[in-house]
Short mmCIF file of C-alpha atoms in Angstrom, two decimals:
data_model
loop_
_atom_site.label_atom_id
_atom_site.label_comp_id
_atom_site.label_asym_id
_atom_site.label_seq_id
_atom_site.Cartn_x
_atom_site.Cartn_y
_atom_site.Cartn_z
CA MET A 224 -41.63 105.08 114.97
CA ARG A 225 -44.26 103.62 117.27
CA LYS A 226 -45.75 101.86 114.29
CA ALA A 227 -42.42 100.25 113.55
CA VAL A 228 -42.06 99.05 117.14
CA LYS A 229 -45.55 97.64 117.05
CA PHE A 230 -44.81 95.90 113.78
CA ILE A 231 -41.64 94.33 115.11
CA ALA A 232 -43.45 93.21 118.27
CA TRP A 233 -46.14 91.56 116.18
CA PHE A 234 -43.59 89.99 113.92
CA VAL A 235 -41.59 88.56 116.83
CA THR A 236 -44.75 87.23 118.50
CA LEU A 237 -45.89 85.56 115.31
CA ALA A 238 -42.44 84.10 114.69
CA LEU A 239 -42.30 82.70 118.23
CA ALA A 240 -45.80 81.28 117.87
CA GLY A 241 -44.74 79.72 114.57
CA LEU A 242 -41.62 78.20 116.11
CA TYR A 243 -43.67 76.93 119.04
CA PHE A 244 -46.06 75.31 116.64
CA LEU A 245 -43.28 73.83 114.51
CA SER A 246 -41.49 72.40 117.52
CA ALA A 247 -44.57 70.57 118.84
CA PRO A 248 -44.30 66.78 119.10
CA ASP A 249 -46.24 64.83 116.51
CA PRO A 250 -47.00 61.40 117.99
CA LEU A 251 -48.69 58.54 116.22
CA PRO A 252 -52.33 57.94 117.24
CA ALA A 253 -53.40 54.71 118.91
CA ALA A 254 -55.18 53.66 115.73
CA LYS A 255 -51.78 53.03 114.11
CA ILE A 256 -51.07 50.09 116.42
CA PRO A 257 -52.27 47.00 114.58
CA ALA A 258 -53.92 44.02 116.21
CA TYR A 259 -50.98 41.66 116.20
CA SER A 260 -49.81 38.72 118.26
CA VAL A 261 -46.18 39.27 119.19
CA ASP A 262 -43.21 37.02 118.42
CA ILE A 263 -40.78 37.21 121.34
CA LYS A 264 -38.06 35.33 119.46
CA ASN A 265 -38.10 37.93 116.69
CA GLY A 266 -38.09 40.56 119.42
CA GLU A 267 -34.83 39.09 120.68
CA THR A 268 -33.30 39.35 117.20
CA MET A 269 -34.45 42.97 117.00
CA TYR A 270 -32.95 43.61 120.43
CA HIS A 271 -29.54 42.52 119.20
CA ALA A 272 -29.88 44.08 115.75
CA GLY A 273 -30.89 47.36 117.42
CA GLY A 274 -27.91 47.26 119.77
CA CYS A 275 -30.04 48.34 122.75
CA ALA A 276 -27.59 46.92 125.28
CA SER A 277 -24.56 48.73 123.84
CA CYS A 278 -25.87 51.99 125.23
CA HIS A 279 -28.46 51.03 127.85
CA ALA A 280 -26.61 48.29 129.77
CA ALA A 281 -24.53 49.64 132.65
CA PRO A 282 -20.94 50.44 131.60
CA GLY A 283 -18.15 48.31 132.97
CA SER A 284 -16.90 44.81 132.70
CA ALA A 285 -18.57 41.54 133.52
CA GLU A 286 -15.14 40.35 134.65
CA GLY A 287 -14.81 43.02 137.31
CA ALA A 288 -12.31 45.47 138.56
CA THR A 289 -9.78 47.51 136.69
CA ASP A 290 -9.59 51.28 136.98
CA LYS A 291 -11.39 51.50 133.69
CA THR A 292 -14.55 49.88 135.02
CA LYS A 293 -15.28 52.90 137.16
CA LYS A 294 -15.72 55.10 134.10
CA CYS A 295 -19.14 55.89 132.74
CA ASP A 296 -17.87 55.67 129.13
CA ASP A 297 -16.34 52.20 129.38
CA PRO A 298 -17.28 50.65 126.02
CA ARG A 299 -17.98 47.30 127.64
CA SER A 300 -21.21 46.30 129.39
CA LYS A 301 -21.62 44.75 132.80
CA ASN A 302 -24.61 42.64 131.80
CA LYS A 303 -26.19 42.97 128.37
CA MET A 304 -29.57 41.81 129.62
CA VAL A 305 -29.96 44.45 132.35
CA LEU A 306 -30.76 47.80 130.79
CA SER A 307 -30.25 49.91 133.89
CA GLY A 308 -28.67 52.84 132.03
CA GLY A 309 -25.96 55.09 133.45
CA ARG A 310 -23.57 55.06 130.52
CA CYS A 311 -22.40 58.53 129.48
CA LEU A 312 -21.96 59.64 125.90
CA LYS A 313 -19.63 62.59 125.61
CA THR A 314 -20.40 64.64 122.51
CA LYS A 315 -19.75 68.19 121.36
CA PHE A 316 -23.25 69.11 122.56
CA GLY A 317 -22.52 67.96 126.10
CA LYS A 318 -22.71 64.79 128.12
CA PHE A 319 -25.72 62.52 127.71
CA ILE A 320 -26.53 60.00 130.44
CA VAL A 321 -28.34 56.97 129.04
CA PRO A 322 -31.61 56.17 130.87
CA ASN A 323 -32.92 52.97 132.43
CA ILE A 324 -35.11 51.10 129.92
CA SER A 325 -35.41 47.88 131.88
CA PRO A 326 -38.99 46.71 132.52
CA HIS A 327 -38.98 48.13 136.08
CA LYS A 328 -42.37 49.78 136.66
CA THR A 329 -41.09 53.10 138.01
CA ALA A 330 -37.33 53.32 137.38
CA GLY A 331 -37.56 51.83 133.89
CA ILE A 332 -40.17 51.60 131.15
CA GLY A 333 -42.19 48.67 132.48
CA SER A 334 -45.37 50.67 132.72
CA TRP A 335 -45.30 51.94 129.13
CA THR A 336 -48.08 51.06 126.76
CA LYS A 337 -47.39 49.69 123.28
CA LEU A 338 -48.31 53.06 121.82
CA GLU A 339 -45.87 54.87 124.09
CA PHE A 340 -43.08 52.47 123.15
CA VAL A 341 -43.84 52.82 119.44
CA ASN A 342 -43.84 56.61 119.68
CA ALA A 343 -40.46 56.54 121.41
CA MET A 344 -38.93 54.29 118.75
CA LEU A 345 -40.53 55.70 115.61
CA ARG A 346 -41.08 59.36 116.51
CA GLY A 347 -38.59 60.10 119.28
CA ILE A 348 -41.31 61.21 121.67
CA SER A 349 -41.58 60.27 125.35
CA PRO A 350 -44.81 59.15 127.05
CA GLY A 351 -44.93 62.63 128.65
CA GLY A 352 -44.95 64.18 125.17
CA GLN A 353 -41.37 65.45 125.20
CA HIS A 354 -38.84 65.13 122.41
CA TYR A 355 -35.94 62.75 122.81
CA TYR A 356 -32.48 63.87 121.83
CA PRO A 357 -31.48 62.20 118.57
CA VAL A 358 -28.54 60.62 120.38
CA PHE A 359 -31.21 57.96 120.85
CA PRO A 360 -31.15 56.72 117.25
CA TYR A 361 -34.83 57.06 116.39
CA THR A 362 -33.65 58.78 113.22
CA SER A 363 -32.85 55.19 112.14
CA TYR A 364 -35.41 53.24 114.17
CA HIS A 365 -38.26 55.20 112.56
CA GLN A 366 -37.72 52.99 109.49
CA MET A 367 -38.54 49.86 111.46
CA ALA A 368 -41.66 47.84 110.83
CA ILE A 369 -44.22 48.41 113.53
CA GLU A 370 -44.51 44.63 114.16
CA ASP A 371 -40.77 44.44 114.83
CA VAL A 372 -41.08 47.28 117.34
CA LEU A 373 -43.93 45.49 119.11
CA ASP A 374 -41.92 42.25 119.15
CA LEU A 375 -38.99 44.14 120.60
CA LYS A 376 -41.13 45.46 123.42
CA SER A 377 -42.46 41.99 124.16
CA TYR A 378 -38.88 40.69 124.45
CA MET A 379 -37.68 43.62 126.56
CA ASP A 380 -40.59 43.01 128.94
CA THR A 381 -39.02 39.61 129.73
CA LEU A 382 -35.64 41.07 130.80
CA PRO A 383 -34.67 41.64 134.45
CA PRO A 384 -35.93 44.93 135.95
CA SER A 385 -33.41 47.34 137.46
CA ASN A 386 -34.26 50.01 140.03
CA THR A 387 -31.39 52.33 139.04
CA THR A 388 -32.59 55.96 139.00
CA ASN A 389 -32.03 58.04 135.87
CA LYS A 390 -29.61 60.95 135.92
CA SER A 391 -30.04 64.20 133.99
CA HIS A 392 -28.02 64.97 130.90
CA ASP A 393 -25.34 67.61 131.27
CA LEU A 394 -25.77 69.83 128.21
CA GLU A 395 -24.89 73.37 127.22
CA PHE A 396 -27.56 75.91 126.33
CA PRO A 397 -29.33 75.86 123.83
CA TYR A 398 -29.04 72.06 123.59
CA SER A 399 -30.40 71.81 127.12
CA VAL A 400 -33.87 72.96 125.96
CA ARG A 401 -35.80 69.92 124.80
CA ARG A 402 -38.42 71.90 122.97
CA PHE A 403 -35.72 73.04 120.53
CA ILE A 404 -35.35 69.42 119.44
CA GLY A 405 -38.74 69.93 117.80
CA LEU A 406 -37.16 72.54 115.53
CA TRP A 407 -34.24 70.23 114.90
CA LYS A 408 -36.67 67.50 113.89
CA TRP A 409 -38.45 69.94 111.59
CA LEU A 410 -35.13 70.72 109.89
CA LYS A 411 -33.38 67.38 109.96
CA PHE A 412 -35.81 64.54 110.48
CA GLU A 413 -38.69 63.36 108.41
CA ALA A 414 -40.38 60.52 110.24
CA ALA A 415 -41.19 57.64 107.93
CA LYS A 416 -44.79 56.59 107.59
CA PRO A 417 -45.19 53.73 110.03
CA GLY A 418 -44.30 50.73 107.91
CA SER A 419 -45.49 47.19 108.17
CA ARG A 420 -43.27 44.14 107.72
CA LYS A 421 -44.96 43.34 104.45
CA ASP A 422 -43.79 46.72 103.04
CA ILE A 423 -40.15 45.83 103.43
CA GLY A 424 -39.75 42.97 100.99
CA GLU A 425 -38.10 39.62 101.43
CA SER A 426 -35.12 39.61 99.09
CA LEU A 427 -31.65 39.50 100.59
CA ALA A 428 -30.98 43.07 99.47
CA GLU A 429 -34.23 44.39 100.96
CA ARG A 430 -33.66 42.58 104.22
CA GLY A 431 -30.10 43.91 104.38
CA ARG A 432 -31.18 47.44 103.59
CA TYR A 433 -33.78 47.25 106.33
CA LEU A 434 -31.35 45.94 108.93
CA VAL A 435 -28.64 48.47 108.06
CA ARG A 436 -30.88 51.54 107.87
CA GLY A 437 -33.51 50.64 110.44
CA PRO A 438 -32.72 48.62 113.55
CA GLY A 439 -28.97 48.30 112.91
CA HIS A 440 -28.60 52.12 112.70
CA CYS A 441 -25.17 51.72 111.06
CA GLY A 442 -25.29 55.26 109.68
CA GLN A 443 -25.39 56.80 113.13
CA CYS A 444 -21.63 56.23 113.29
CA HIS A 445 -20.60 55.50 109.68
CA THR A 446 -22.36 58.50 108.09
CA PRO A 447 -20.91 61.99 108.66
CA ARG A 448 -23.02 64.78 110.13
CA ASP A 449 -23.50 68.47 109.46
CA ALA A 450 -22.90 71.20 112.04
CA LEU A 451 -26.32 70.63 113.58
CA GLY A 452 -25.78 66.91 113.93
CA GLY A 453 -27.99 65.99 110.98
CA LEU A 454 -26.85 63.00 108.92
CA LEU A 455 -25.45 63.93 105.50
CA SER A 456 -27.53 61.57 103.40
CA LYS A 457 -25.43 61.99 100.25
CA LEU A 458 -22.47 60.60 102.17
CA THR A 459 -24.37 57.71 103.71
CA LEU A 460 -22.03 55.10 105.23
CA SER A 461 -18.92 56.65 103.67
CA GLY A 462 -17.10 57.06 107.00
CA ALA A 463 -17.07 59.83 109.58
CA PRO A 464 -15.12 61.24 112.47
CA ASN A 465 -15.96 59.48 115.71
CA ALA A 466 -18.70 61.61 117.34
CA SER A 467 -17.84 60.56 120.87
CA GLY A 468 -14.08 60.86 120.86
CA LYS A 469 -10.99 60.70 118.71
CA GLY A 470 -10.49 58.57 115.66
CA TRP A 471 -12.34 57.74 112.48
CA VAL A 472 -15.22 55.42 111.70
CA PRO A 473 -14.48 53.65 108.39
CA ASN A 474 -16.16 53.87 105.03
CA ILE A 475 -18.40 50.83 104.51
CA THR A 476 -19.59 51.58 100.98
CA SER A 477 -17.97 49.67 98.11
CA HIS A 478 -15.42 52.46 97.61
CA LYS A 479 -11.75 51.48 97.51
CA SER A 480 -11.24 53.11 100.91
CA GLY A 481 -14.19 51.02 102.10
CA LEU A 482 -15.31 47.49 101.37
CA LYS A 483 -14.31 47.25 97.69
CA ALA A 484 -11.80 44.47 98.28
CA TRP A 485 -14.09 42.57 100.66
CA SER A 486 -16.32 39.66 99.67
CA GLU A 487 -19.81 39.31 101.12
CA ASN A 488 -18.61 36.31 103.10
CA GLN A 489 -15.76 38.29 104.58
CA ILE A 490 -18.13 41.03 105.75
CA ALA A 491 -20.52 38.47 107.23
CA ASP A 492 -17.55 36.75 108.93
CA LEU A 493 -16.43 40.01 110.48
CA LEU A 494 -19.89 40.50 111.93
CA ALA A 495 -19.82 36.94 113.29
CA THR A 496 -16.26 36.82 114.64
CA GLY A 497 -14.88 40.35 114.91
CA LEU A 498 -11.97 39.42 112.66
CA THR A 499 -11.00 41.00 109.35
CA PRO A 500 -9.97 38.82 106.38
CA GLU A 501 -6.39 39.40 107.52
CA PHE A 502 -7.31 38.13 110.99
CA ASP A 503 -6.76 41.54 112.51
CA SER A 504 -9.41 42.15 115.15
CA ILE A 505 -11.87 45.00 115.18
CA GLY A 506 -11.66 47.52 118.01
CA GLY A 507 -13.39 50.43 119.69
CA ASP A 508 -17.17 50.78 119.60
CA MET A 509 -17.46 48.24 116.77
CA VAL A 510 -16.72 45.48 119.27
CA ALA A 511 -20.03 46.03 121.06
CA VAL A 512 -21.82 46.21 117.69
CA GLN A 513 -20.23 42.97 116.52
CA GLU A 514 -21.13 41.19 119.74
CA ASN A 515 -24.75 42.05 119.00
CA MET A 516 -24.50 41.07 115.34
CA LYS A 517 -23.15 37.70 116.41
CA GLU A 518 -26.61 37.03 117.86
CA ILE A 519 -28.83 37.89 114.88
CA GLY A 520 -28.32 34.72 112.84
CA ALA A 521 -26.26 33.93 109.74
CA SER A 522 -29.01 34.84 107.26
CA ASN A 523 -29.35 38.35 108.68
CA ARG A 524 -25.58 38.86 108.64
CA ALA A 525 -25.48 37.65 105.03
CA ALA A 526 -28.24 40.13 104.17
CA ILE A 527 -26.29 43.02 105.71
CA ALA A 528 -23.14 41.98 103.83
CA HIS A 529 -25.06 41.70 100.58
CA TYR A 530 -26.62 45.14 100.99
CA LEU A 531 -23.35 46.84 101.87
CA LYS A 532 -21.66 45.36 98.81
CA SER A 533 -24.53 46.66 96.67
CA LEU A 534 -23.95 50.26 97.76
CA LYS A 535 -22.50 52.70 95.26
CA PRO A 536 -18.91 53.60 96.08
CA ILE A 537 -18.78 56.97 97.87
CA GLU A 538 -15.43 58.56 98.53
CA GLY A 539 -16.49 60.25 101.77
CA ILE A 540 -14.99 63.24 103.49
CA LYS A 541 -11.24 63.46 103.85
CA ARG A 542 -9.65 62.28 107.04
CA PRO A 543 -7.38 64.75 108.76
CA PRO A 544 -3.82 63.84 107.74
CA GLY A 545 -1.80 61.75 110.17
CA LYS A 546 1.84 62.48 110.88
CA LYS A 547 4.00 61.36 107.96
CA LYS A 548 7.16 59.50 108.74
CA MET B 25 38.39 79.05 121.87
CA LYS B 26 38.54 76.80 124.91
CA ILE B 27 34.90 77.51 125.63
CA PHE B 28 33.95 76.59 122.07
CA GLN B 29 35.72 73.25 122.34
CA PHE B 30 34.07 72.66 125.68
CA ILE B 31 30.64 73.22 124.19
CA VAL B 32 31.39 70.89 121.31
CA LEU B 33 32.51 68.21 123.71
CA ILE B 34 29.37 68.60 125.81
CA ALA B 35 27.23 68.41 122.70
CA LEU B 36 29.00 65.26 121.54
CA GLY B 37 28.67 63.82 125.02
CA LEU B 38 24.92 64.41 125.01
CA GLY B 39 24.59 62.98 121.56
CA PHE B 40 26.24 59.76 122.58
CA SER B 41 24.70 59.56 126.02
CA PRO B 42 22.92 56.29 126.82
CA VAL B 43 19.58 58.11 127.19
CA ALA B 44 19.46 59.01 123.52
CA THR B 45 20.83 55.81 122.05
CA ASP B 46 19.12 53.30 124.30
CA ALA B 47 16.81 50.64 122.94
CA GLN B 48 13.74 52.87 122.93
CA ALA B 49 14.80 55.30 120.27
CA ASP B 50 11.43 54.92 118.61
CA PRO B 51 9.07 52.86 120.74
CA ILE B 52 6.14 53.64 118.43
CA ALA B 53 7.90 52.11 115.42
CA ASP B 54 9.07 49.19 117.55
CA ARG B 55 5.63 48.33 118.88
CA LYS B 56 4.09 48.64 115.42
CA ALA B 57 6.74 46.29 114.09
CA LEU B 58 5.94 43.70 116.76
CA MET B 59 2.29 43.76 115.74
CA LYS B 60 2.85 43.80 111.99
CA LYS B 61 5.83 41.50 111.71
CA THR B 62 5.12 38.90 114.39
CA VAL B 63 1.53 39.02 115.57
CA LEU B 64 -0.24 39.60 112.27
CA PRO B 65 1.48 36.92 110.12
CA ASN B 66 1.15 34.36 112.89
CA THR B 67 -2.51 35.24 113.45
CA LYS B 68 -3.06 34.83 109.72
CA LEU B 69 -1.48 31.40 109.82
CA THR B 70 -3.30 30.22 112.94
CA GLY B 71 -6.57 31.81 111.81
CA GLY B 72 -6.28 30.19 108.38
CA MET B 73 -5.76 26.81 110.02
CA ALA B 74 -8.65 27.42 112.41
CA ASN B 75 -11.13 28.15 109.64
CA GLY B 76 -9.80 25.51 107.27
CA ALA B 77 -8.34 27.82 104.61
CA ILE B 78 -4.86 26.52 105.41
CA GLU B 79 -4.19 22.83 106.03
CA PHE B 80 -3.82 22.13 109.73
CA ASP B 81 -0.27 21.28 110.82
CA ALA B 82 0.06 20.76 114.56
CA SER B 83 3.71 21.75 114.88
CA LYS B 84 3.36 24.86 112.72
CA ALA B 85 0.20 25.88 114.57
CA GLU B 86 1.92 25.42 117.90
CA ALA B 87 4.99 27.40 116.85
CA ALA B 88 2.87 30.27 115.51
CA ALA B 89 0.74 30.48 118.65
CA ARG B 90 3.87 30.32 120.80
CA ALA B 91 5.36 33.19 118.80
CA ILE B 92 2.28 35.29 119.54
CA ALA B 93 2.47 34.37 123.22
CA GLY B 94 5.99 35.76 123.35
CA ILE B 95 4.96 39.24 122.19
CA PRO B 96 2.89 40.85 124.99
CA ALA B 97 5.74 40.93 127.51
CA LYS B 98 7.91 42.87 125.03
CA PHE B 99 5.03 44.91 123.66
CA VAL B 100 3.87 46.45 126.94
CA LYS B 101 7.37 47.83 127.60
CA LEU B 102 7.13 50.02 124.50
CA PHE B 103 4.68 52.53 125.95
CA PRO B 104 6.79 55.10 127.81
CA GLU B 105 4.84 58.14 129.08
CA ASP B 106 6.37 60.43 126.47
CA SER B 107 5.02 58.32 123.60
CA ALA B 108 1.40 59.10 124.52
CA GLY B 109 -0.77 61.20 122.23
CA ASP B 110 1.23 60.67 119.04
CA PRO B 111 -1.00 61.50 116.05
CA ASP B 112 0.47 58.65 114.04
CA SER B 113 -0.19 56.01 116.66
CA SER B 114 -3.33 53.98 117.24
CA ALA B 115 -2.64 53.76 120.96
CA LYS B 116 -5.48 55.24 123.01
CA ASP B 117 -4.80 57.50 125.98
CA GLU B 118 -6.42 54.82 128.14
CA ILE B 119 -3.20 52.80 127.90
CA TRP B 120 -1.54 55.37 130.13
CA SER B 121 -4.55 56.28 132.26
CA ASP B 122 -5.32 52.60 132.87
CA MET B 123 -1.94 50.88 132.64
CA LYS B 124 -3.11 48.21 135.09
CA GLY B 125 -5.97 47.20 132.82
CA PHE B 126 -3.69 47.29 129.77
CA LEU B 127 -1.18 44.95 131.42
CA LYS B 128 -4.01 42.63 132.40
CA ALA B 129 -5.24 42.56 128.79
CA ALA B 130 -1.69 41.73 127.65
CA ASP B 131 -1.51 38.85 130.13
CA LYS B 132 -4.78 37.57 128.74
CA LEU B 133 -3.24 37.33 125.28
CA THR B 134 -0.13 35.55 126.60
CA ALA B 135 -2.28 33.00 128.40
CA SER B 136 -4.74 32.44 125.56
CA ALA B 137 -1.97 32.16 122.93
CA ASN B 138 -0.12 29.63 125.06
CA ALA B 139 -3.37 27.73 125.50
CA ALA B 140 -3.79 27.70 121.71
CA ALA B 141 -0.25 26.37 121.30
CA ASP B 142 -1.01 23.58 123.78
CA ALA B 143 -4.30 22.83 122.06
CA ALA B 144 -2.56 22.30 118.71
CA LYS B 145 -1.39 18.86 119.91
CA ALA B 146 -4.99 17.86 120.55
CA GLY B 147 -6.00 18.35 116.92
CA PRO B 148 -7.70 20.90 114.68
CA ASP B 149 -11.02 21.13 116.55
CA ALA B 150 -9.40 21.87 119.89
CA PHE B 151 -7.10 24.31 118.16
CA LYS B 152 -9.98 26.11 116.51
CA ALA B 153 -11.76 26.59 119.84
CA ALA B 154 -8.56 27.89 121.40
CA PHE B 155 -7.93 30.21 118.45
CA ILE B 156 -11.36 31.78 118.92
CA LYS B 157 -10.56 32.39 122.59
CA MET B 158 -7.26 33.97 121.62
CA SER B 159 -8.94 36.24 119.07
CA GLU B 160 -11.39 37.34 121.78
CA SER B 161 -8.43 38.58 123.80
CA CYS B 162 -7.19 40.56 120.76
CA LYS B 163 -10.63 42.11 120.44
CA SER B 164 -11.20 42.96 124.08
CA CYS B 165 -7.87 44.78 124.23
CA HIS B 166 -8.48 46.63 120.96
CA GLN B 167 -11.92 47.64 122.23
CA LEU B 168 -10.39 49.58 125.09
CA TYR B 169 -6.91 50.57 124.03
CA ARG B 170 -6.67 50.88 120.25
CA LEU B 171 -8.03 53.65 118.10
CA LYS B 172 -7.47 52.91 114.46
CA LYS B 173 -6.34 55.88 112.42
CA GLU B 174 -5.31 54.28 109.17
CA GLU B 175 -6.60 51.57 106.91
#
């Protein structure tokens, strides 16, 4: 009997040690940062492609007061150049409050080194060595070329600083324990080898694939997730329930419930104007995405359209039935 | 027997009462119809002219934009409290929790559609610019108040 207790104690200790080890952050070393002279203009394109402002700009309207502007989940942004944070993202895991990533030295990320910024974007690790929640879409950004990440930082350093103080997330246990994200990463996230721009390729399809899967992080909304919030890769971009509220995010593969009937030009036009081929307007969170995509240039929009049309049709999971009339 | 007749009369009375037969028998169907039957075809026409797919015709463009401008005032009246939360509707709860903002968004469409109608007289380029402004007002309202549930 005592032997059994001892055995169990040893087993539990070893298991905990193993889990502790598995949940440890795994940052990139400084040697991975190449000598490279940054291109701020490309950084600006990455800023819009990455949709940084959609989450990190303060919620509310540039136009001012309605009741709605007082809400932390207003889908609009007060000023897309001031990344003061404060937006809340209500998910089934709890309420996340988006942090200040303006270049303010203390309230924002102005004092970060290149390496710290790269580790945040590609590994989801903070300068203090803590895991970020994957609500910050590093599970897409990790596919970005390291030069693009450095360009992005150089552009963000030129934006206005904000002294807004960060607020804590409001999460349920066990999601409130950051160390557990390490286990989540072990199960659900395999960080890409840090890629260089020359690895990506220059064809329209390769450029589109890169923009969609890397900076554009389209799958964060258009791909469904499993119970632990991991993206279901077999159903990539085939539509999903809205993770931060009611409604459904559409299928954007070439399936008939998706973009089968759309031409590449029509997709690129939607990204430029927010209008469907029928001249219906887009709505919801896609509006903020489209306003960013408007800024990335026609060739990048064409690349995205081309890549999406090249995707195999995937039926996707069934939507809950609406009321029949 | 008398009581039975009385009940029947009451039931008939309720059935024919103005509350049940008034204009808003089905506000959800009515507001959908306004969007699908008036706004959408006229946006298609004006949008087609704006991007050159349809030949620009100043009087047709003006009439179509004017037709759109006439919708918001009718549309916003079709959101009674008891039509909130319908699973078949794309209307977000924010319409009711932020009616002031919703009405403001509707006014924006009226103004921008009227501006597009006026711009039609000034030629296709002016009309195109005004159409883009009008479509921005569609989008900003849909961003806050519409949740699409169907294709």
